[in-house]
mmCIF file of C-alpha atoms in Angstrom:
data_model
loop_
_atom_site.group_PDB
_atom_site.id
_atom_site.type_symbol
_atom_site.label_atom_id
_atom_site.label_comp_id
_atom_site.label_asym_id
_atom_site.label_seq_id
_atom_site.Cartn_x
_atom_site.Cartn_y
_atom_site.Cartn_z
ATOM 1 C CA MET A 1 -39.991 3.397 -30.567
ATOM 2 C CA SER A 2 -39.892 4.768 -27.033
ATOM 3 C CA VAL A 3 -40.982 1.356 -25.693
ATOM 4 C CA LEU A 4 -38.136 -0.306 -27.624
ATOM 5 C CA ALA A 5 -35.697 2.318 -26.362
ATOM 6 C CA ALA A 6 -36.888 1.777 -22.788
ATOM 7 C CA LEU A 7 -36.573 -1.995 -23.214
ATOM 8 C CA ALA A 8 -33.039 -1.650 -24.615
ATOM 9 C CA ARG A 9 -32.164 0.695 -21.765
ATOM 10 C CA GLY A 10 -33.577 -1.784 -19.227
ATOM 11 C CA ILE A 11 -31.602 -4.691 -20.696
ATOM 12 C CA TRP A 12 -28.436 -2.563 -20.762
ATOM 13 C CA ASP A 13 -28.912 -1.550 -17.102
ATOM 14 C CA PHE A 14 -29.667 -5.187 -16.154
ATOM 15 C CA VAL A 15 -26.504 -6.526 -17.815
ATOM 16 C CA ALA A 16 -24.020 -3.664 -17.445
ATOM 17 C CA GLY A 17 -25.080 -2.597 -13.934
ATOM 18 C CA ASP A 18 -23.104 0.163 -12.215
ATOM 19 C CA ASP A 19 -19.922 -0.331 -14.234
ATOM 20 C CA TRP A 20 -20.132 -1.166 -17.953
ATOM 21 C CA ARG A 21 -16.342 -1.552 -18.110
ATOM 22 C CA VAL A 22 -16.626 -4.795 -16.099
ATOM 23 C CA ALA A 23 -19.042 -6.288 -18.670
ATOM 24 C CA LEU A 24 -16.781 -5.209 -21.528
ATOM 25 C CA GLY A 25 -13.695 -6.544 -19.717
ATOM 26 C CA VAL A 26 -15.359 -9.937 -19.133
ATOM 27 C CA ALA A 27 -16.265 -10.207 -22.842
ATOM 28 C CA CYS A 28 -12.678 -9.337 -23.847
ATOM 29 C CA ALA A 29 -11.201 -11.788 -21.302
ATOM 30 C CA ILE A 30 -13.367 -14.635 -22.659
ATOM 31 C CA ALA A 31 -12.266 -13.777 -26.204
ATOM 32 C CA VAL A 32 -8.589 -13.816 -25.131
ATOM 33 C CA THR A 33 -9.154 -17.170 -23.374
ATOM 34 C CA ALA A 34 -10.597 -18.605 -26.604
ATOM 35 C CA LEU A 35 -7.629 -17.253 -28.549
ATOM 36 C CA VAL A 36 -5.044 -18.685 -26.126
ATOM 37 C CA ALA A 37 -6.938 -22.027 -26.071
ATOM 38 C CA THR A 38 -6.267 -22.445 -29.796
ATOM 39 C CA SER A 39 -2.505 -22.391 -29.102
ATOM 40 C CA THR A 40 -0.403 -24.932 -27.217
ATOM 41 C CA VAL A 41 -0.355 -22.714 -24.084
ATOM 42 C CA ALA A 42 -2.772 -23.493 -21.209
ATOM 43 C CA ALA A 43 -5.651 -20.974 -21.222
ATOM 44 C CA TRP A 44 -7.367 -21.535 -17.841
ATOM 45 C CA TRP A 45 -5.417 -18.773 -16.031
ATOM 46 C CA VAL A 46 -6.584 -15.890 -18.292
ATOM 47 C CA LEU A 47 -10.087 -15.486 -16.860
ATOM 48 C CA PRO A 48 -9.211 -15.660 -13.116
ATOM 49 C CA LEU A 49 -6.460 -13.084 -13.664
ATOM 50 C CA ALA A 50 -8.842 -10.827 -15.591
ATOM 51 C CA VAL A 51 -11.536 -11.191 -12.903
ATOM 52 C CA VAL A 52 -9.190 -10.026 -10.143
ATOM 53 C CA ALA A 53 -7.876 -7.135 -12.278
ATOM 54 C CA LEU A 54 -11.404 -6.013 -13.322
ATOM 55 C CA LEU A 55 -12.735 -6.200 -9.767
ATOM 56 C CA ALA A 56 -9.785 -4.290 -8.305
ATOM 57 C CA ASP A 57 -9.971 -1.628 -11.026
ATOM 58 C CA SER A 58 -13.741 -1.183 -10.655
ATOM 59 C CA LEU A 59 -13.397 -0.869 -6.861
ATOM 60 C CA ARG A 60 -10.527 1.611 -7.215
ATOM 61 C CA ARG A 61 -12.672 3.832 -9.430
ATOM 62 C CA ALA A 62 -15.687 3.485 -7.089
ATOM 63 C CA ALA A 63 -13.558 4.351 -4.039
ATOM 64 C CA ARG A 64 -12.169 7.436 -5.786
ATOM 65 C CA GLY A 65 -15.691 8.601 -6.558
ATOM 66 C CA CYS A 66 -16.758 8.418 -2.874
ATOM 67 C CA MET B 1 -25.584 -35.024 -5.752
ATOM 68 C CA SER B 2 -22.207 -33.804 -7.079
ATOM 69 C CA GLY B 3 -20.191 -30.941 -5.591
ATOM 70 C CA THR B 4 -21.115 -28.688 -8.517
ATOM 71 C CA GLU B 5 -24.813 -29.428 -7.990
ATOM 72 C CA ILE B 6 -24.514 -28.632 -4.274
ATOM 73 C CA GLY B 7 -22.787 -25.370 -5.224
ATOM 74 C CA LEU B 8 -25.607 -24.656 -7.677
ATOM 75 C CA ALA B 9 -28.307 -25.303 -5.063
ATOM 76 C CA VAL B 10 -26.558 -23.235 -2.350
ATOM 77 C CA SER B 11 -25.915 -20.294 -4.698
ATOM 78 C CA VAL B 12 -29.502 -20.234 -5.982
ATOM 79 C CA PHE B 13 -30.902 -20.640 -2.436
ATOM 80 C CA LEU B 14 -28.836 -17.740 -1.042
ATOM 81 C CA ALA B 15 -29.481 -15.432 -4.009
ATOM 82 C CA CYS B 16 -33.203 -16.175 -3.898
ATOM 83 C CA ALA B 17 -33.402 -15.738 -0.110
ATOM 84 C CA VAL B 18 -31.772 -12.286 -0.327
ATOM 85 C CA GLU B 19 -34.092 -11.110 -3.101
ATOM 86 C CA ALA B 20 -37.133 -12.636 -1.354
ATOM 87 C CA VAL B 21 -36.325 -10.708 1.843
ATOM 88 C CA GLU B 22 -36.235 -7.468 -0.176
ATOM 89 C CA ALA B 23 -39.484 -8.270 -1.994
ATOM 90 C CA LEU B 24 -41.151 -9.249 1.313
ATOM 91 C CA THR B 25 -40.323 -5.817 2.793
ATOM 92 C CA ILE B 26 -42.087 -4.065 -0.095
ATOM 93 C CA VAL B 27 -45.146 -6.355 0.039
ATOM 94 C CA LEU B 28 -45.382 -6.007 3.853
ATOM 95 C CA ALA B 29 -45.195 -2.215 3.569
ATOM 96 C CA VAL B 30 -48.115 -1.906 1.136
ATOM 97 C CA GLY B 31 -50.045 -4.836 2.665
ATOM 98 C CA THR B 32 -50.011 -3.530 6.245
ATOM 99 C CA THR B 33 -50.643 0.125 5.361
ATOM 100 C CA ARG B 34 -53.154 -0.292 2.502
ATOM 101 C CA SER B 35 -54.659 -3.530 1.174
ATOM 102 C CA TRP B 36 -53.490 -7.090 1.709
ATOM 103 C CA SER B 37 -55.755 -8.542 -1.003
ATOM 104 C CA SER B 38 -54.510 -6.108 -3.681
ATOM 105 C CA ALA B 39 -50.866 -6.551 -2.616
ATOM 106 C CA LEU B 40 -51.166 -10.348 -2.720
ATOM 107 C CA SER B 41 -52.830 -10.133 -6.168
ATOM 108 C CA GLY B 42 -49.758 -8.202 -7.312
ATOM 109 C CA VAL B 43 -47.481 -10.896 -5.861
ATOM 110 C CA ALA B 44 -49.467 -13.620 -7.660
ATOM 111 C CA ALA B 45 -49.307 -11.754 -10.992
ATOM 112 C CA ALA B 46 -45.530 -11.225 -10.720
ATOM 113 C CA THR B 47 -44.939 -14.854 -9.661
ATOM 114 C CA ALA B 48 -46.957 -16.131 -12.636
ATOM 115 C CA LEU B 49 -44.944 -13.903 -15.011
ATOM 116 C CA LEU B 50 -41.626 -15.114 -13.578
ATOM 117 C CA ALA B 51 -42.717 -18.774 -13.728
ATOM 118 C CA ALA B 52 -43.777 -18.314 -17.372
ATOM 119 C CA LEU B 53 -40.395 -16.751 -18.145
ATOM 120 C CA VAL B 54 -38.483 -19.697 -16.629
ATOM 121 C CA ALA B 55 -40.782 -22.237 -18.322
ATOM 122 C CA ALA B 56 -40.398 -20.561 -21.722
ATOM 123 C CA LEU B 57 -36.667 -19.856 -21.676
ATOM 124 C CA GLY B 58 -35.511 -22.989 -19.818
ATOM 125 C CA PRO B 59 -36.018 -25.526 -22.630
ATOM 126 C CA ALA B 60 -34.666 -23.041 -25.203
ATOM 127 C CA LEU B 61 -31.452 -22.594 -23.214
ATOM 128 C CA THR B 62 -30.898 -26.301 -22.584
ATOM 129 C CA SER B 63 -31.145 -27.010 -26.328
ATOM 130 C CA LEU B 64 -28.062 -24.842 -27.049
ATOM 131 C CA PRO B 65 -24.708 -26.593 -27.720
ATOM 132 C CA ILE B 66 -22.855 -27.023 -24.410
ATOM 133 C CA ASP B 67 -19.839 -24.826 -25.301
ATOM 134 C CA VAL B 68 -22.048 -21.969 -26.544
ATOM 135 C CA LEU B 69 -24.163 -22.311 -23.397
ATOM 136 C CA ARG B 70 -21.111 -22.294 -21.125
ATOM 137 C CA VAL B 71 -19.568 -19.203 -22.728
ATOM 138 C CA ALA B 72 -22.878 -17.300 -22.624
ATOM 139 C CA VAL B 73 -23.849 -18.490 -19.144
ATOM 140 C CA GLY B 74 -20.311 -18.154 -17.761
ATOM 141 C CA GLY B 75 -19.934 -14.644 -19.155
ATOM 142 C CA LEU B 76 -23.324 -13.450 -17.882
ATOM 143 C CA LEU B 77 -22.877 -15.087 -14.471
ATOM 144 C CA LEU B 78 -19.469 -13.464 -14.203
ATOM 145 C CA VAL B 79 -20.848 -10.019 -15.076
ATOM 146 C CA PHE B 80 -23.680 -10.436 -12.547
ATOM 147 C CA GLY B 81 -21.427 -11.977 -9.914
ATOM 148 C CA LEU B 82 -18.918 -9.148 -10.184
ATOM 149 C CA GLN B 83 -21.745 -6.598 -9.824
ATOM 150 C CA TRP B 84 -22.928 -8.297 -6.615
ATOM 151 C CA LEU B 85 -19.375 -8.702 -5.324
ATOM 152 C CA ARG B 86 -18.416 -5.095 -6.109
ATOM 153 C CA LYS B 87 -21.412 -3.744 -4.171
ATOM 154 C CA ALA B 88 -20.842 -6.188 -1.292
ATOM 155 C CA ILE B 89 -17.162 -5.212 -1.004
ATOM 156 C CA LEU B 90 -18.020 -1.488 -1.060
ATOM 157 C CA ARG B 91 -20.664 -2.090 1.651
ATOM 158 C CA ALA B 92 -18.297 -4.174 3.779
ATOM 159 C CA ALA B 93 -15.605 -1.497 3.412
ATOM 160 C CA GLY B 94 -18.048 1.208 4.517
ATOM 161 C CA LEU B 95 -18.093 3.114 1.204
ATOM 162 C CA LYS B 96 -21.699 2.231 0.385
ATOM 163 C CA ALA B 97 -24.701 2.256 2.715
ATOM 164 C CA ARG B 98 -25.648 -1.205 3.942
ATOM 165 C CA HIS B 99 -29.037 -2.548 2.939
ATOM 166 C CA ASP B 100 -31.403 -1.723 5.813
ATOM 167 C CA GLU B 101 -34.763 -3.524 5.595
ATOM 168 C CA ALA B 102 -36.259 -1.565 8.517
ATOM 169 C CA ALA B 103 -35.450 1.773 6.822
ATOM 170 C CA LEU B 104 -36.725 0.512 3.465
ATOM 171 C CA PHE B 105 -39.964 -0.655 5.131
ATOM 172 C CA ALA B 106 -40.490 2.748 6.804
ATOM 173 C CA GLU B 107 -39.851 4.542 3.493
ATOM 174 C CA GLU B 108 -42.246 2.311 1.502
ATOM 175 C CA ALA B 109 -44.946 2.438 4.208
ATOM 176 C CA ASP B 110 -44.725 6.246 4.355
ATOM 177 C CA ALA B 111 -45.113 6.526 0.564
ATOM 178 C CA ALA B 112 -48.052 4.072 0.669
ATOM 179 C CA ARG B 113 -49.845 6.122 3.369
ATOM 180 C CA ARG B 114 -49.406 9.355 1.399
ATOM 181 C CA ALA B 115 -50.837 7.950 -1.874
ATOM 182 C CA GLY B 116 -54.597 8.372 -2.371
ATOM 183 C CA ARG B 117 -56.691 5.272 -1.623
ATOM 184 C CA PRO B 118 -59.825 4.217 -3.542
ATOM 185 C CA ALA B 119 -62.538 1.954 -2.120
ATOM 186 C CA GLY B 120 -62.285 -1.762 -3.074
ATOM 187 C CA PHE B 121 -59.398 -2.941 -5.253
ATOM 188 C CA ASP B 122 -56.269 -0.836 -4.641
ATOM 189 C CA PRO B 123 -54.198 -0.381 -7.823
ATOM 190 C CA TYR B 124 -51.343 1.236 -5.838
ATOM 191 C CA SER B 125 -50.833 -1.859 -3.636
ATOM 192 C CA PHE B 126 -51.164 -4.152 -6.656
ATOM 193 C CA THR B 127 -48.649 -2.209 -8.761
ATOM 194 C CA VAL B 128 -46.050 -1.665 -6.022
ATOM 195 C CA ALA B 129 -46.180 -5.328 -4.881
ATOM 196 C CA CYS B 130 -46.133 -6.650 -8.468
ATOM 197 C CA LYS B 131 -43.253 -4.383 -9.501
ATOM 198 C CA GLY B 132 -41.280 -5.173 -6.338
ATOM 199 C CA VAL B 133 -41.594 -8.946 -6.735
ATOM 200 C CA LEU B 134 -40.965 -8.783 -10.498
ATOM 201 C CA LEU B 135 -37.820 -6.671 -10.223
ATOM 202 C CA GLU B 136 -36.358 -8.654 -7.315
ATOM 203 C CA GLY B 137 -37.410 -11.927 -8.943
ATOM 204 C CA LEU B 138 -36.005 -11.204 -12.384
ATOM 205 C CA GLU B 139 -32.432 -11.585 -11.214
ATOM 206 C CA VAL B 140 -33.324 -14.808 -9.390
ATOM 207 C CA ALA B 141 -35.089 -16.160 -12.496
ATOM 208 C CA PHE B 142 -31.964 -15.388 -14.471
ATOM 209 C CA ILE B 143 -29.730 -17.173 -11.939
ATOM 210 C CA VAL B 144 -32.085 -20.205 -11.846
ATOM 211 C CA LEU B 145 -32.101 -20.366 -15.648
ATOM 212 C CA THR B 146 -28.374 -19.954 -16.200
ATOM 213 C CA PHE B 147 -27.189 -22.217 -13.370
ATOM 214 C CA GLY B 148 -29.860 -24.815 -14.071
ATOM 215 C CA ALA B 149 -29.474 -24.855 -17.855
ATOM 216 C CA ASN B 150 -25.711 -25.189 -17.670
ATOM 217 C CA GLN B 151 -25.940 -28.249 -15.434
ATOM 218 C CA HIS B 152 -29.145 -29.465 -17.117
ATOM 219 C CA ARG B 153 -30.697 -29.261 -13.636
ATOM 220 C CA ILE B 154 -33.316 -26.502 -13.942
ATOM 221 C CA PRO B 155 -35.721 -28.433 -11.615
ATOM 222 C CA LEU B 156 -32.997 -28.550 -8.911
ATOM 223 C CA ALA B 157 -32.316 -24.819 -9.270
ATOM 224 C CA ALA B 158 -36.059 -24.063 -9.232
ATOM 225 C CA ALA B 159 -36.516 -26.245 -6.120
ATOM 226 C CA ALA B 160 -33.688 -24.392 -4.313
ATOM 227 C CA ALA B 161 -35.298 -21.067 -5.261
ATOM 228 C CA ALA B 162 -38.748 -22.253 -4.119
ATOM 229 C CA ALA B 163 -37.316 -23.483 -0.792
ATOM 230 C CA ALA B 164 -35.770 -20.066 -0.156
ATOM 231 C CA ILE B 165 -39.034 -18.255 -0.966
ATOM 232 C CA VAL B 166 -41.076 -20.577 1.276
ATOM 233 C CA LEU B 167 -38.601 -20.105 4.156
ATOM 234 C CA VAL B 168 -38.637 -16.304 3.824
ATOM 235 C CA VAL B 169 -42.455 -16.180 3.571
ATOM 236 C CA ILE B 170 -42.833 -18.416 6.668
ATOM 237 C CA ALA B 171 -40.374 -16.209 8.582
ATOM 238 C CA GLY B 172 -42.198 -13.081 7.384
ATOM 239 C CA VAL B 173 -45.609 -14.427 8.460
ATOM 240 C CA ALA B 174 -44.184 -15.472 11.848
ATOM 241 C CA VAL B 175 -42.449 -12.149 12.527
ATOM 242 C CA ARG B 176 -45.014 -9.910 10.758
ATOM 243 C CA ALA B 177 -42.262 -7.351 10.199
ATOM 244 C CA PRO B 178 -39.396 -6.828 7.752
ATOM 245 C CA LEU B 179 -36.665 -9.413 8.251
ATOM 246 C CA ALA B 180 -34.115 -6.825 9.364
ATOM 247 C CA ARG B 181 -32.014 -9.388 11.255
ATOM 248 C CA VAL B 182 -31.245 -11.517 8.192
ATOM 249 C CA PRO B 183 -27.512 -11.011 7.445
ATOM 250 C CA GLU B 184 -28.353 -9.738 3.956
ATOM 251 C CA ASN B 185 -25.034 -8.035 3.258
ATOM 252 C CA THR B 186 -23.058 -11.146 4.210
ATOM 253 C CA MET B 187 -25.337 -13.306 2.056
ATOM 254 C CA LYS B 188 -24.869 -10.953 -0.898
ATOM 255 C CA PHE B 189 -21.104 -11.186 -0.432
ATOM 256 C CA ALA B 190 -21.322 -15.003 -0.511
ATOM 257 C CA VAL B 191 -23.576 -14.978 -3.598
ATOM 258 C CA GLY B 192 -21.195 -12.587 -5.379
ATOM 259 C CA VAL B 193 -18.268 -14.919 -4.703
ATOM 260 C CA MET B 194 -20.213 -18.013 -5.835
ATOM 261 C CA LEU B 195 -21.610 -16.467 -9.040
ATOM 262 C CA SER B 196 -18.226 -15.008 -9.996
ATOM 263 C CA SER B 197 -16.457 -18.318 -9.300
ATOM 264 C CA PHE B 198 -18.904 -20.440 -11.327
ATOM 265 C CA GLY B 199 -18.896 -17.777 -14.057
ATOM 266 C CA THR B 200 -15.096 -17.903 -14.240
ATOM 267 C CA PHE B 201 -15.104 -21.702 -14.354
ATOM 268 C CA TRP B 202 -17.795 -22.101 -17.023
ATOM 269 C CA GLY B 203 -16.708 -19.081 -19.055
ATOM 270 C CA ALA B 204 -13.159 -20.410 -19.394
ATOM 271 C CA GLU B 205 -14.381 -23.965 -20.111
ATOM 272 C CA GLY B 206 -16.794 -22.737 -22.770
ATOM 273 C CA ALA B 207 -14.010 -20.708 -24.402
ATOM 274 C CA GLY B 208 -11.971 -23.894 -24.787
ATOM 275 C CA ALA B 209 -9.750 -23.875 -21.673
ATOM 276 C CA SER B 210 -9.207 -27.042 -19.612
ATOM 277 C CA TRP B 211 -9.057 -26.583 -15.841
ATOM 278 C CA PRO B 212 -6.393 -28.508 -13.923
ATOM 279 C CA GLY B 213 -8.337 -31.098 -11.897
ATOM 280 C CA ASN B 214 -11.556 -30.450 -13.883
ATOM 281 C CA ASP B 215 -14.506 -29.748 -11.498
ATOM 282 C CA ALA B 216 -12.153 -29.865 -8.486
ATOM 283 C CA ALA B 217 -10.716 -26.538 -9.680
ATOM 284 C CA LEU B 218 -13.830 -24.906 -8.193
ATOM 285 C CA LEU B 219 -12.566 -25.937 -4.749
ATOM 286 C CA VAL B 220 -9.607 -23.623 -5.368
ATOM 287 C CA ILE B 221 -11.382 -20.842 -7.293
ATOM 288 C CA ILE B 222 -14.121 -20.218 -4.671
ATOM 289 C CA PRO B 223 -11.860 -19.875 -1.570
ATOM 290 C CA ALA B 224 -9.252 -17.935 -3.582
ATOM 291 C CA LEU B 225 -11.832 -15.389 -4.790
ATOM 292 C CA LEU B 226 -13.249 -15.140 -1.249
ATOM 293 C CA ALA B 227 -9.758 -14.473 0.168
ATOM 294 C CA ILE B 228 -9.009 -11.853 -2.525
ATOM 295 C CA SER B 229 -12.364 -10.139 -1.913
ATOM 296 C CA LEU B 230 -11.750 -9.985 1.848
ATOM 297 C CA ALA B 231 -8.253 -8.614 1.188
ATOM 298 C CA LEU B 232 -9.784 -5.923 -1.061
ATOM 299 C CA VAL B 233 -12.208 -4.972 1.742
ATOM 300 C CA ALA B 234 -9.271 -4.596 4.141
ATOM 301 C CA LEU B 235 -7.275 -2.590 1.579
ATOM 302 C CA ILE B 236 -10.141 -0.165 0.888
ATOM 303 C CA ARG B 237 -10.835 0.272 4.616
ATOM 304 C CA ARG B 238 -7.163 1.052 5.226
ATOM 305 C CA ALA B 239 -6.998 3.478 2.303
ATOM 306 C CA SER B 240 -10.181 5.235 3.505
ATOM 307 C CA ALA B 241 -8.786 5.541 7.032
ATOM 308 C CA LEU B 242 -5.535 7.038 5.723
ATOM 309 C CA ALA B 243 -7.260 9.468 3.308
ATOM 310 C CA PRO B 244 -7.349 13.094 4.532
ATOM 311 C CA ALA B 245 -10.785 14.362 5.612
ATOM 312 C CA PRO B 246 -12.444 16.762 3.161
ATOM 313 C CA VAL B 247 -11.972 20.487 3.842
ATOM 314 C CA GLY B 248 -14.676 21.819 6.186
ATOM 315 C CA THR B 249 -15.208 18.437 7.901
ATOM 316 C CA PRO B 250 -15.242 18.922 11.703
#
């Protein structure tokens, strides 16, 4: 069990890195893109906007912590 | 070779070169202070493991439906790219220590000297070299797999990675010291921008969005993300300069 827990922990650290909110935000932004793509509105702008917002927010939090 | 394939090769080459420089520092530290044969055995073991991983997962990934592959690959590349970019921006803005190969070498060499040394095969050198190459190589293997599978060009991605490793090893053998003069932080910044840009492009495409201009959209996304990242560096630097010094600071 401890090996499985360590493996899960390793995968989590590998994917989430220093800021798990970025990983969660990317997943949400892709889901929103898919949702918008089913409508008549263009969906390409959702992800770039989300990327800039997530990056800026993550950096703001990191800078505050320094 | 198309523009996307050139982007793929450049991104993989840069990412692999950066990680190879870091792995080389670790191997040099244990090799020069303890045992070259044991350290190189560790490198061989880690390389074989990484090659097996790429060989096993590559065909499995390429057999996925293209939209599923693009969403998964785009999302993961974006998460990884943003991690690299975040660290690179914090380093460029002076809020995070820059990667210093000379300091890392001194630290690793000191730890290697202090560890007990048996006669013959040296498990310490083997383990440290194997772990170093495996950990640094895992991210590269992931980038090779995701970039390559998405373009159905795993051999191209693997060749770019191999070229970077060969170049770094040749430079390491020639210099016989950690490659402290390689502009690692700048390269990491570039890789962060490239991974995030390709991740954005493929992630949106996989989710069903159509980019204006199709592949040509990358020619806008990459410079735009670079410009925004540089602007964020300038903003953080300015904010840090304006922030009051902590109480007790001389």
